[in-house]
XYZ file of C-alpha atoms in Angstrom:
663
model
C 122.924 75.908 -49.372
C 121.640 77.758 -52.006
C 118.019 77.985 -53.025
C 116.787 74.767 -54.870
C 116.370 75.559 -58.350
C 113.332 73.750 -60.382
C 113.567 71.822 -63.489
C 110.849 70.974 -65.676
C 110.309 67.559 -67.060
C 108.828 66.258 -70.333
C 107.590 63.146 -71.740
C 108.247 64.159 -75.138
C 111.948 64.496 -74.919
C 114.550 64.624 -72.743
C 115.545 67.223 -70.273
C 119.024 68.918 -69.789
C 120.123 70.848 -66.913
C 123.109 72.179 -64.881
C 123.537 70.990 -61.561
C 126.053 72.555 -59.298
C 127.948 70.180 -56.781
C 126.513 71.027 -53.122
C 123.145 72.121 -54.266
C 119.857 70.462 -54.250
C 117.959 70.946 -57.539
C 114.106 70.422 -57.512
C 112.586 68.243 -60.305
C 108.871 68.676 -61.101
C 107.157 65.313 -61.510
C 103.967 66.753 -61.636
C 104.144 69.023 -64.904
C 103.891 66.622 -67.676
C 102.068 63.105 -66.375
C 100.419 60.664 -68.756
C 96.679 60.498 -68.824
C 95.618 57.908 -65.647
C 98.803 57.646 -64.123
C 98.308 57.402 -60.146
C 101.869 56.575 -59.076
C 105.734 57.235 -60.221
C 108.945 56.071 -59.568
C 112.644 57.732 -59.860
C 115.875 56.046 -60.163
C 119.219 57.660 -61.247
C 122.758 57.127 -62.051
C 125.236 55.843 -59.352
C 126.627 59.877 -58.559
C 123.270 61.291 -58.401
C 121.561 61.386 -54.964
C 117.833 61.220 -55.411
C 115.976 62.526 -51.982
C 112.357 62.231 -51.833
C 110.638 65.328 -49.617
C 107.132 65.052 -47.973
C 105.585 64.970 -44.481
C 105.653 61.636 -42.912
C 102.381 62.680 -41.391
C 100.554 62.669 -44.539
C 102.319 60.403 -46.568
C 103.853 56.683 -45.857
C 107.150 56.054 -47.676
C 106.439 52.793 -50.396
C 108.322 49.452 -49.297
C 109.927 47.060 -51.684
C 108.876 47.770 -55.380
C 106.041 50.026 -54.437
C 105.689 53.636 -56.066
C 105.012 57.071 -54.569
C 101.637 58.408 -55.018
C 101.135 61.640 -57.771
C 98.398 63.180 -55.690
C 100.526 63.479 -52.629
C 102.795 66.326 -51.780
C 105.946 64.746 -52.593
C 108.753 66.608 -54.073
C 111.626 64.996 -55.844
C 115.485 66.407 -55.156
C 118.312 65.601 -56.396
C 122.192 66.258 -55.989
C 125.561 65.649 -56.946
C 128.953 65.997 -54.913
C 131.445 65.799 -57.814
C 131.907 67.499 -60.963
C 130.992 65.746 -64.225
C 133.769 64.675 -66.897
C 131.743 64.674 -69.620
C 127.980 66.601 -70.984
C 125.362 65.182 -69.786
C 126.661 62.073 -67.957
C 124.403 61.686 -65.418
C 120.788 60.481 -65.688
C 117.534 61.000 -63.529
C 114.461 58.578 -65.146
C 111.065 59.441 -63.649
C 108.598 56.317 -64.624
C 104.720 57.263 -64.319
C 102.202 53.720 -63.780
C 98.479 53.075 -63.371
C 98.955 50.292 -61.022
C 101.781 48.905 -58.973
C 102.149 45.674 -61.626
C 101.202 47.862 -64.542
C 103.609 48.558 -67.382
C 104.829 52.204 -66.993
C 102.379 54.669 -68.970
C 105.632 56.841 -69.464
C 109.010 58.296 -68.962
C 110.686 61.538 -68.476
C 114.288 61.504 -68.622
C 116.629 64.454 -66.844
C 120.235 64.493 -68.412
C 122.937 66.263 -65.850
C 126.084 68.267 -65.799
C 127.276 68.404 -62.595
C 129.812 71.363 -62.458
C 131.680 72.777 -59.324
C 131.875 76.173 -58.734
C 132.614 77.457 -55.186
C 133.981 80.897 -53.888
C 135.864 80.392 -50.948
C 138.432 82.325 -48.492
C 139.597 81.814 -45.409
C 136.491 81.323 -43.217
C 138.293 79.553 -40.553
C 140.700 82.040 -40.010
C 143.817 79.565 -39.997
C 145.792 81.723 -42.546
C 144.976 79.505 -45.453
C 142.003 78.979 -47.895
C 140.003 76.086 -47.116
C 137.073 74.807 -49.117
C 133.469 75.735 -47.045
C 130.633 74.056 -47.903
C 128.172 75.826 -44.734
C 127.353 79.452 -44.345
C 129.965 81.685 -46.288
C 127.448 84.661 -46.350
C 127.753 85.293 -42.264
C 130.131 86.694 -39.888
C 130.945 85.496 -36.363
C 132.537 86.862 -33.416
C 134.036 84.277 -30.960
C 136.215 81.525 -29.756
C 133.602 79.447 -32.404
C 133.157 81.941 -34.790
C 133.817 81.777 -38.920
C 134.341 84.480 -41.427
C 137.433 85.819 -43.159
C 139.372 88.921 -42.201
C 140.394 91.641 -44.632
C 143.244 93.652 -43.925
C 143.257 97.775 -44.953
C 146.570 97.788 -47.260
C 147.425 101.154 -45.483
C 151.149 100.658 -45.805
C 153.693 101.553 -48.596
C 155.309 98.314 -49.576
C 157.420 100.392 -52.174
C 160.228 102.554 -50.971
C 160.590 106.257 -50.838
C 157.860 108.826 -50.858
C 154.627 108.102 -52.074
C 150.853 107.445 -51.152
C 149.908 104.192 -49.097
C 149.366 100.871 -51.366
C 145.590 100.975 -51.330
C 145.686 103.931 -53.612
C 147.201 102.251 -56.532
C 145.201 100.210 -58.945
C 147.618 97.653 -59.348
C 150.049 95.472 -56.406
C 153.120 97.367 -56.029
C 155.246 94.702 -55.334
C 155.756 90.977 -54.689
C 155.558 91.693 -50.966
C 152.584 93.991 -51.345
C 150.747 90.946 -51.877
C 151.298 89.340 -48.727
C 148.588 91.782 -47.207
C 146.226 90.949 -49.295
C 143.912 88.259 -48.356
C 143.532 85.143 -50.719
C 140.381 83.976 -52.551
C 140.116 80.856 -54.493
C 137.412 80.388 -57.059
C 136.500 76.504 -57.906
C 135.434 76.064 -61.239
C 135.507 72.081 -62.071
C 133.617 70.555 -64.926
C 133.554 70.007 -68.494
C 135.244 72.421 -70.526
C 132.454 72.335 -73.128
C 130.167 73.640 -70.396
C 132.084 76.401 -70.083
C 131.658 77.516 -73.827
C 127.930 78.453 -73.044
C 128.195 79.443 -69.453
C 130.299 82.308 -67.755
C 131.695 83.053 -64.400
C 130.770 86.422 -63.228
C 132.635 87.894 -60.065
C 130.490 90.954 -58.649
C 130.614 93.169 -55.799
C 128.104 95.879 -54.366
C 128.187 99.536 -55.458
C 128.791 100.405 -51.632
C 130.965 97.430 -50.961
C 133.041 98.540 -54.093
C 134.521 101.673 -52.325
C 135.991 99.562 -49.498
C 137.657 96.761 -51.212
C 139.891 95.742 -54.280
C 140.274 92.442 -55.918
C 143.383 91.342 -58.378
C 143.863 88.462 -60.614
C 146.954 87.735 -61.986
C 146.684 87.839 -65.765
C 148.939 85.192 -67.803
C 151.689 85.202 -65.293
C 152.594 85.613 -61.529
C 154.879 89.161 -61.530
C 153.538 91.899 -60.089
C 152.995 93.459 -63.678
C 150.251 90.324 -64.618
C 147.711 91.393 -61.467
C 145.213 93.407 -62.906
C 142.163 94.875 -60.696
C 139.046 92.819 -61.573
C 136.895 94.622 -58.814
C 136.999 97.554 -56.765
C 136.177 101.483 -57.334
C 134.264 101.464 -60.852
C 134.665 97.896 -61.272
C 131.635 96.547 -60.015
C 131.485 92.891 -61.936
C 134.158 91.016 -63.834
C 133.797 88.183 -66.357
C 136.098 85.398 -64.887
C 138.025 83.956 -67.951
C 138.700 80.064 -67.268
C 141.013 78.071 -69.450
C 140.459 74.534 -70.694
C 141.335 71.931 -67.645
C 141.431 75.132 -65.146
C 139.932 73.873 -61.804
C 141.241 76.754 -59.537
C 141.450 80.397 -59.894
C 143.248 82.492 -57.375
C 142.161 86.208 -56.535
C 143.539 88.352 -54.152
C 141.485 91.290 -52.080
C 142.876 94.422 -50.477
C 140.559 96.564 -47.824
C 140.255 99.977 -48.758
C 138.692 101.887 -45.618
C 138.694 101.100 -42.269
C 135.012 100.542 -40.126
C 133.640 103.669 -39.714
C 129.958 105.671 -38.820
C 129.160 104.931 -42.508
C 130.775 101.148 -42.658
C 130.268 98.342 -40.482
C 133.451 96.512 -41.762
C 131.509 93.646 -43.681
C 132.335 93.319 -47.175
C 130.764 90.634 -49.574
C 131.822 89.402 -52.869
C 129.968 86.628 -55.124
C 130.120 84.539 -57.969
C 127.655 84.030 -60.503
C 127.257 80.825 -62.700
C 125.143 82.447 -65.988
C 123.746 80.286 -68.745
C 124.443 82.207 -71.625
C 122.438 80.709 -74.329
C 119.101 82.155 -73.770
C 118.226 85.565 -74.235
C 118.016 87.165 -71.524
C 120.542 85.248 -69.722
C 119.901 83.235 -67.083
C 121.750 82.988 -63.339
C 121.724 79.460 -62.543
C 123.882 79.663 -59.397
C 125.355 82.259 -56.839
C 128.072 81.859 -54.156
C 128.722 84.667 -51.978
C 131.673 85.021 -49.264
C 132.015 87.931 -46.455
C 134.998 89.412 -45.301
C 135.419 91.815 -41.938
C 138.088 94.569 -42.295
C 140.259 93.976 -39.437
C 140.060 97.056 -37.307
C 142.756 99.456 -35.931
C 143.662 98.416 -32.313
C 145.494 100.432 -29.686
C 148.104 98.873 -27.553
C 147.970 99.829 -23.427
C 151.356 100.406 -21.298
C 151.396 96.705 -20.045
C 152.333 95.487 -23.938
C 156.210 95.329 -24.178
C 157.969 98.565 -25.803
C 159.257 98.309 -29.349
C 160.455 101.792 -29.859
C 160.655 105.054 -27.869
C 160.014 108.230 -30.127
C 160.955 111.524 -28.772
C 161.939 114.993 -30.552
C 165.006 117.126 -30.657
C 164.123 120.842 -30.328
C 165.871 123.768 -29.084
C 163.825 126.953 -27.602
C 165.083 130.141 -25.371
C 166.866 127.429 -22.877
C 168.955 125.673 -24.894
C 168.257 122.421 -26.553
C 166.643 119.171 -24.928
C 169.814 117.131 -25.265
C 169.900 115.771 -21.493
C 166.311 114.714 -21.683
C 167.413 113.038 -24.901
C 170.255 111.442 -23.398
C 167.920 110.846 -20.323
C 165.491 108.986 -22.765
C 168.289 106.956 -24.172
C 169.484 105.553 -21.021
C 165.733 104.747 -19.988
C 165.623 102.909 -23.542
C 168.679 101.032 -23.246
C 167.577 100.014 -19.725
C 164.018 98.612 -21.259
C 165.771 97.108 -24.583
C 163.957 99.465 -26.407
C 164.811 101.114 -29.552
C 165.585 104.702 -29.202
C 163.730 106.944 -32.477
C 164.876 110.926 -32.212
C 163.026 112.716 -34.511
C 164.975 115.762 -35.547
C 164.206 119.297 -35.364
C 163.937 119.616 -39.772
C 161.261 117.019 -39.462
C 159.361 118.211 -36.465
C 159.500 121.583 -36.877
C 160.338 122.313 -33.314
C 157.381 120.657 -32.287
C 157.676 118.408 -29.116
C 154.499 116.983 -28.314
C 155.086 113.944 -30.509
C 152.259 112.051 -28.460
C 149.817 114.631 -29.606
C 150.511 114.015 -32.969
C 150.041 110.578 -33.198
C 149.276 106.798 -31.714
C 150.519 103.830 -32.575
C 148.262 100.617 -33.016
C 148.609 97.835 -35.342
C 146.197 95.449 -37.771
C 145.740 92.312 -38.033
C 144.582 89.198 -40.415
C 145.185 85.482 -39.686
C 147.751 85.544 -42.540
C 149.662 89.152 -41.670
C 149.636 91.800 -39.013
C 151.216 95.436 -39.067
C 151.353 98.494 -37.225
C 149.561 101.281 -38.219
C 150.181 104.975 -37.490
C 146.787 107.092 -36.445
C 148.039 110.748 -37.447
C 145.917 113.136 -35.316
C 144.246 115.974 -36.865
C 145.983 118.454 -34.661
C 148.237 119.266 -37.778
C 151.216 121.504 -36.035
C 154.632 121.370 -36.743
C 154.726 117.494 -36.681
C 151.868 116.889 -39.100
C 154.068 115.650 -41.956
C 156.385 112.975 -39.560
C 153.818 109.991 -39.474
C 153.179 110.185 -43.231
C 156.600 111.180 -44.436
C 158.876 109.173 -42.216
C 156.672 106.416 -40.465
C 154.455 105.526 -43.335
C 156.747 102.411 -44.953
C 156.935 98.774 -45.781
C 154.693 96.967 -43.371
C 153.765 100.115 -41.344
C 150.408 101.684 -42.023
C 148.976 104.740 -41.850
C 145.497 106.019 -41.072
C 144.307 109.678 -40.302
C 140.728 111.642 -40.125
C 140.796 115.259 -41.270
C 138.436 117.770 -39.323
C 136.717 119.408 -43.142
C 134.780 122.367 -41.421
C 136.796 123.265 -38.266
C 140.138 123.675 -36.807
C 141.195 121.131 -34.172
C 140.769 121.638 -30.673
C 143.253 120.483 -27.522
C 141.180 117.658 -26.952
C 141.731 116.285 -30.456
C 145.340 115.763 -29.786
C 146.160 112.144 -29.057
C 147.764 113.189 -25.569
C 143.884 112.884 -25.217
C 143.639 109.336 -26.398
C 144.444 106.076 -23.959
C 143.435 102.322 -23.721
C 143.282 100.432 -20.469
C 144.896 96.935 -20.352
C 142.153 94.250 -20.555
C 139.706 93.739 -17.925
C 136.278 92.120 -16.970
C 133.335 93.845 -15.977
C 130.734 91.624 -14.361
C 130.135 88.944 -16.957
C 131.484 91.173 -19.934
C 134.945 90.863 -21.079
C 137.055 93.491 -22.991
C 140.049 91.192 -23.864
C 141.865 94.155 -25.774
C 140.927 97.008 -23.646
C 138.990 100.205 -23.531
C 139.789 103.452 -25.076
C 139.789 106.076 -22.943
C 139.091 109.670 -24.503
C 138.652 112.993 -22.399
C 135.568 115.222 -23.127
C 132.963 117.818 -21.315
C 130.844 115.469 -19.697
C 129.294 115.791 -17.193
C 129.221 119.381 -18.108
C 126.428 120.352 -20.567
C 128.723 122.147 -23.023
C 132.660 122.181 -23.230
C 135.408 121.006 -25.550
C 134.896 117.513 -26.581
C 137.417 115.528 -29.342
C 135.974 115.590 -32.632
C 132.815 113.769 -33.392
C 134.956 112.192 -36.852
C 137.768 110.557 -34.463
C 135.215 109.216 -31.730
C 133.257 107.795 -34.560
C 136.375 106.372 -35.929
C 137.233 104.943 -32.517
C 133.817 103.334 -31.895
C 133.509 101.677 -35.034
C 136.454 99.490 -34.779
C 133.992 97.668 -32.284
C 136.781 95.696 -30.212
C 137.857 98.102 -27.459
C 134.621 100.159 -26.556
C 135.493 103.581 -26.152
C 134.718 105.362 -22.669
C 134.724 109.265 -22.574
C 135.789 110.769 -19.412
C 135.829 114.258 -18.075
C 139.216 116.167 -18.640
C 137.530 119.709 -19.971
C 138.407 120.774 -16.738
C 142.493 120.740 -17.361
C 143.999 123.738 -19.531
C 145.052 121.200 -22.005
C 142.444 118.376 -21.462
C 144.030 115.540 -21.793
C 143.582 112.051 -19.986
C 147.148 111.512 -19.679
C 147.407 114.229 -17.140
C 145.524 112.530 -14.619
C 145.843 108.809 -15.055
C 148.296 106.091 -16.439
C 148.462 102.242 -16.035
C 151.380 100.122 -15.154
C 152.242 96.549 -15.750
C 152.473 94.234 -12.790
C 153.432 90.699 -12.256
C 150.573 89.456 -10.173
C 147.203 88.160 -10.958
C 145.536 91.670 -11.777
C 148.353 92.447 -14.515
C 148.102 96.281 -13.583
C 147.421 99.128 -11.807
C 145.597 102.490 -12.785
C 147.589 105.710 -11.323
C 145.756 108.767 -11.121
C 146.883 112.174 -9.973
C 145.732 113.082 -6.626
C 146.107 116.341 -4.820
C 144.268 114.964 -1.772
C 147.067 112.648 -1.355
C 149.808 115.261 -2.036
C 148.434 117.380 0.827
C 148.270 114.295 3.008
C 151.600 113.794 2.792
C 152.805 117.327 3.064
C 150.659 117.687 6.538
C 152.383 114.465 7.678
C 155.881 116.099 6.845
C 155.303 119.581 8.549
C 153.827 117.062 11.584
C 157.566 115.819 11.752
C 159.190 118.917 11.737
C 160.079 119.508 7.791
C 157.629 122.187 7.166
C 160.376 124.216 6.130
C 161.634 121.955 3.188
C 160.927 123.450 0.156
C 159.289 122.545 -3.466
C 161.379 123.514 -6.611
C 164.727 123.494 -4.555
C 167.361 123.173 -7.047
C 165.310 125.075 -9.899
C 166.896 128.410 -11.262
C 164.120 129.307 -12.858
C 161.493 128.833 -10.056
C 160.729 130.455 -6.586
C 161.109 127.930 -3.690
C 157.935 127.294 -1.874
C 157.968 125.531 1.759
C 155.663 122.908 2.885
C 154.163 125.473 5.407
C 153.709 128.124 2.768
C 151.858 125.700 0.330
C 149.853 124.512 3.194
C 148.810 127.839 4.257
C 148.060 128.702 0.617
C 144.428 129.202 0.804
C 143.873 129.106 -3.239
C 146.414 126.564 -3.814
C 144.560 124.220 -1.506
C 141.167 125.324 -2.930
C 142.136 124.730 -6.470
C 143.818 121.213 -5.647
C 140.525 120.020 -3.833
C 138.405 121.575 -6.816
C 140.632 119.365 -8.931
C 140.319 116.163 -6.403
C 136.704 116.627 -7.289
C 136.957 116.215 -10.962
C 139.788 113.257 -10.449
C 137.045 111.365 -8.050
C 134.400 112.096 -10.452
C 136.345 109.940 -13.105
C 137.746 107.411 -10.489
C 134.051 106.030 -10.213
C 133.516 106.079 -13.830
C 136.726 104.301 -14.420
C 135.772 102.022 -11.618
C 132.380 101.362 -13.070
C 133.277 100.958 -16.418
C 136.281 98.961 -16.144
C 135.856 96.537 -13.123
C 138.242 98.211 -10.919
C 138.593 97.913 -7.019
C 140.036 100.629 -4.716
C 142.821 98.034 -4.728
C 143.586 98.688 -8.151
C 144.352 102.059 -8.049
C 147.178 104.114 -6.916
C 146.906 107.756 -6.085
C 150.164 109.804 -7.196
C 150.572 112.813 -4.917
C 150.082 115.847 -7.317
C 148.877 119.426 -6.642
C 147.152 121.403 -9.618
C 146.365 125.654 -9.520
C 143.703 127.106 -11.605
C 144.623 129.491 -14.326
C 141.078 131.014 -15.138
C 138.864 128.103 -15.084
C 141.267 125.451 -15.800
C 143.604 123.475 -13.885
C 147.615 123.377 -14.703
C 149.837 121.092 -12.548
C 151.408 122.971 -9.998
C 154.708 121.059 -10.178
C 156.013 118.399 -12.725
C 152.629 115.705 -13.557
C 154.329 112.670 -12.498
C 151.348 110.642 -13.606
C 152.508 111.698 -17.351
C 155.004 109.129 -17.367
C 156.246 106.992 -19.691
C 155.933 103.248 -19.129
C 158.777 101.158 -20.770
C 157.906 97.472 -19.706
C 159.061 97.941 -15.768
C 160.768 101.026 -16.101
C 159.041 104.228 -15.511
C 160.376 107.622 -16.673
C 158.375 109.592 -14.300
C 159.157 113.610 -14.369
C 160.866 115.007 -11.745
C 158.904 116.738 -9.365
C 161.443 118.638 -7.274
C 159.362 117.901 -4.085
C 160.571 119.325 -0.569
C 164.137 117.432 -0.231
C 164.181 115.709 3.561
C 167.174 113.833 4.746
C 168.907 114.336 1.036
C 165.827 112.837 -0.841
C 162.839 114.110 -2.327
C 159.933 113.135 -0.195
C 157.574 113.518 -3.560
C 159.970 110.835 -4.889
C 160.284 108.817 -2.186
C 156.586 108.735 -1.944
C 156.355 107.110 -5.451
C 158.988 105.249 -5.314
C 157.181 103.313 -1.919
C 153.834 103.003 -3.868
C 155.565 101.462 -7.263
C 158.421 99.498 -6.648
C 157.009 97.288 -4.359
C 155.026 95.599 -7.672
C 158.439 95.479 -9.074
C 158.573 98.780 -11.168
C 161.623 100.915 -11.507
C 160.912 104.598 -11.073
C 163.683 107.212 -13.072
C 162.947 110.576 -12.433
C 164.067 112.638 -15.313
C 163.932 116.215 -15.438
C 161.594 117.739 -17.943
C 160.886 121.171 -16.329
C 162.221 123.448 -18.636
C 161.627 121.873 -22.259
C 158.339 120.355 -21.348
C 156.589 121.317 -18.054
C 156.996 124.849 -18.418
C 155.037 124.854 -21.463
C 152.101 122.781 -20.106
C 153.135 119.176 -21.043
C 155.451 116.404 -19.464
C 157.476 113.098 -20.335
C 154.115 111.580 -21.935
C 153.243 114.350 -24.290
C 156.936 114.638 -25.458
C 157.420 110.830 -26.222
C 155.644 108.055 -28.142
C 156.221 104.473 -27.890
C 155.269 101.816 -30.366
C 154.434 98.244 -28.384
C 153.879 94.727 -29.268
C 150.850 93.713 -30.759
C 148.288 91.603 -28.150
C 148.737 87.608 -28.542
C 144.742 87.724 -28.297
C 143.211 87.494 -31.780
C 140.693 89.991 -32.046
C 138.199 88.288 -34.290
C 137.804 85.852 -30.917
C 136.508 88.743 -28.798
C 132.486 88.944 -28.731
C 131.748 92.954 -28.687
């Protein structure tokens, strides 16, 4: 409840005051008292609630027609619950006495005009604004929480080229208004009262850069909406028409949470008495919004669209790969989107360029693409081809340095929902790669790390990936959905598992079976040769130690048991100090529901079947997954990438509401 406002009474003349519905007013009965008065009595109109505030340890409540003592610490508090129909139509009378049986020594009269002023938003998170008389200044997480949600208006609802809608000082279309959060200002009371009182909507200087508020002036078409708060607009006098009891506004977010922005923005309305100079503020009501975070979706969420680039190089086009992707998308009932060469400028690494996520409020949700600071051939694709109606765009630029490989979004992943001890991560945890535990090395840019951490709902976890030439987490881990209670398995590349498999095949008499059989552009290596290659073994065991370090971190930070992890056989070789996959990296797969597009490893063929493929099938297909091995050797593997690097998937949002989480 708003702080109590005090009003002074006089014996000589009536006092006039405005009382806001739902607030309490303190009536000072001690300032002007008749000489000799010892007690007082208060009466009021039927619509005025009179409350005597006192400490029962020191004051005894009078009974019957007894009066209240003036020398005790007794306060008179009045309130109203409905607006007045006319000026001064409510009355409070204070009578003063010397003794109980005497006539009054004098009277003070207070005339009240009740006005209903309230600023309301969707505090209950139902998608509709409901009147709330409780605490509107705070925002609480959780199922029992409260507080409204604001979407960053980062889509582009007008067709054709242009900037996101948030750059426009007025709504661009009626659809644009649907992205905004509603605000209702109640302003009920006698029209004459508003002739000498004004309503002022306001926002702080810092919050004005992060929110914009509109009001329809004279109609409901797009052109009638004008900005009233936002950048360079810190306050707005609200024009109220005679008889108008509700005034509607709508608000859009202008910025996502970040290192310098908690995500909370506040708006206030004030009732100001304009008769005296200086003007006197009588009442302020404040509401708070939290800007909806950008949320990533893990492999366990159903796929909606599969993106892939059409490219050409010295070996020809990747047309066969595109056909394989089309077939996989068809099986998964997923739309295929091919980015043509004219748009990708022969840049095939679409996973590195962008990451799909979404924003959500109770009234609206839409996907948002996060454009990496990588800025190579695909740099314009997210902005020019994905940004559009109900499809938002966000990016973070590096101002003083160029991007490293670790700033590409193959180095950005998210786990499925997990519980770690007593801590729940209902939207999973973001995973990025860096140089830790080394004292120095490559890390994802701080501006990107800060952005990810500021979203709060997917607490980022930094892993060790700087041992890889490219340095991306998708080179050694992935997640696949399962139908059991756990709901997923984590896949880790495993040189040890590969060496063990090859040793078993050698002991079974298949030592001459060759890796890379069937590839014209790569020399064959028999199982015997690979096992005897001390450098390959040493390199792979070094990589195993790096992966094992991450394994322990992931088990601890994601609450995983060994049974939740599947080791996928994979060898690595070192080029200088950094590792590269020795054959196509099977963990670097695209996951479309139960269908897995896995890089074809060209492993040793035994009894007509690739033993690496057979091993992976034996690990994954009992979980209800379908392994589809796809040749990416020339178009991707030879260029230090695989299928996941060369594809991107937009997935369905979580059904879990992020505001129910407790970060």
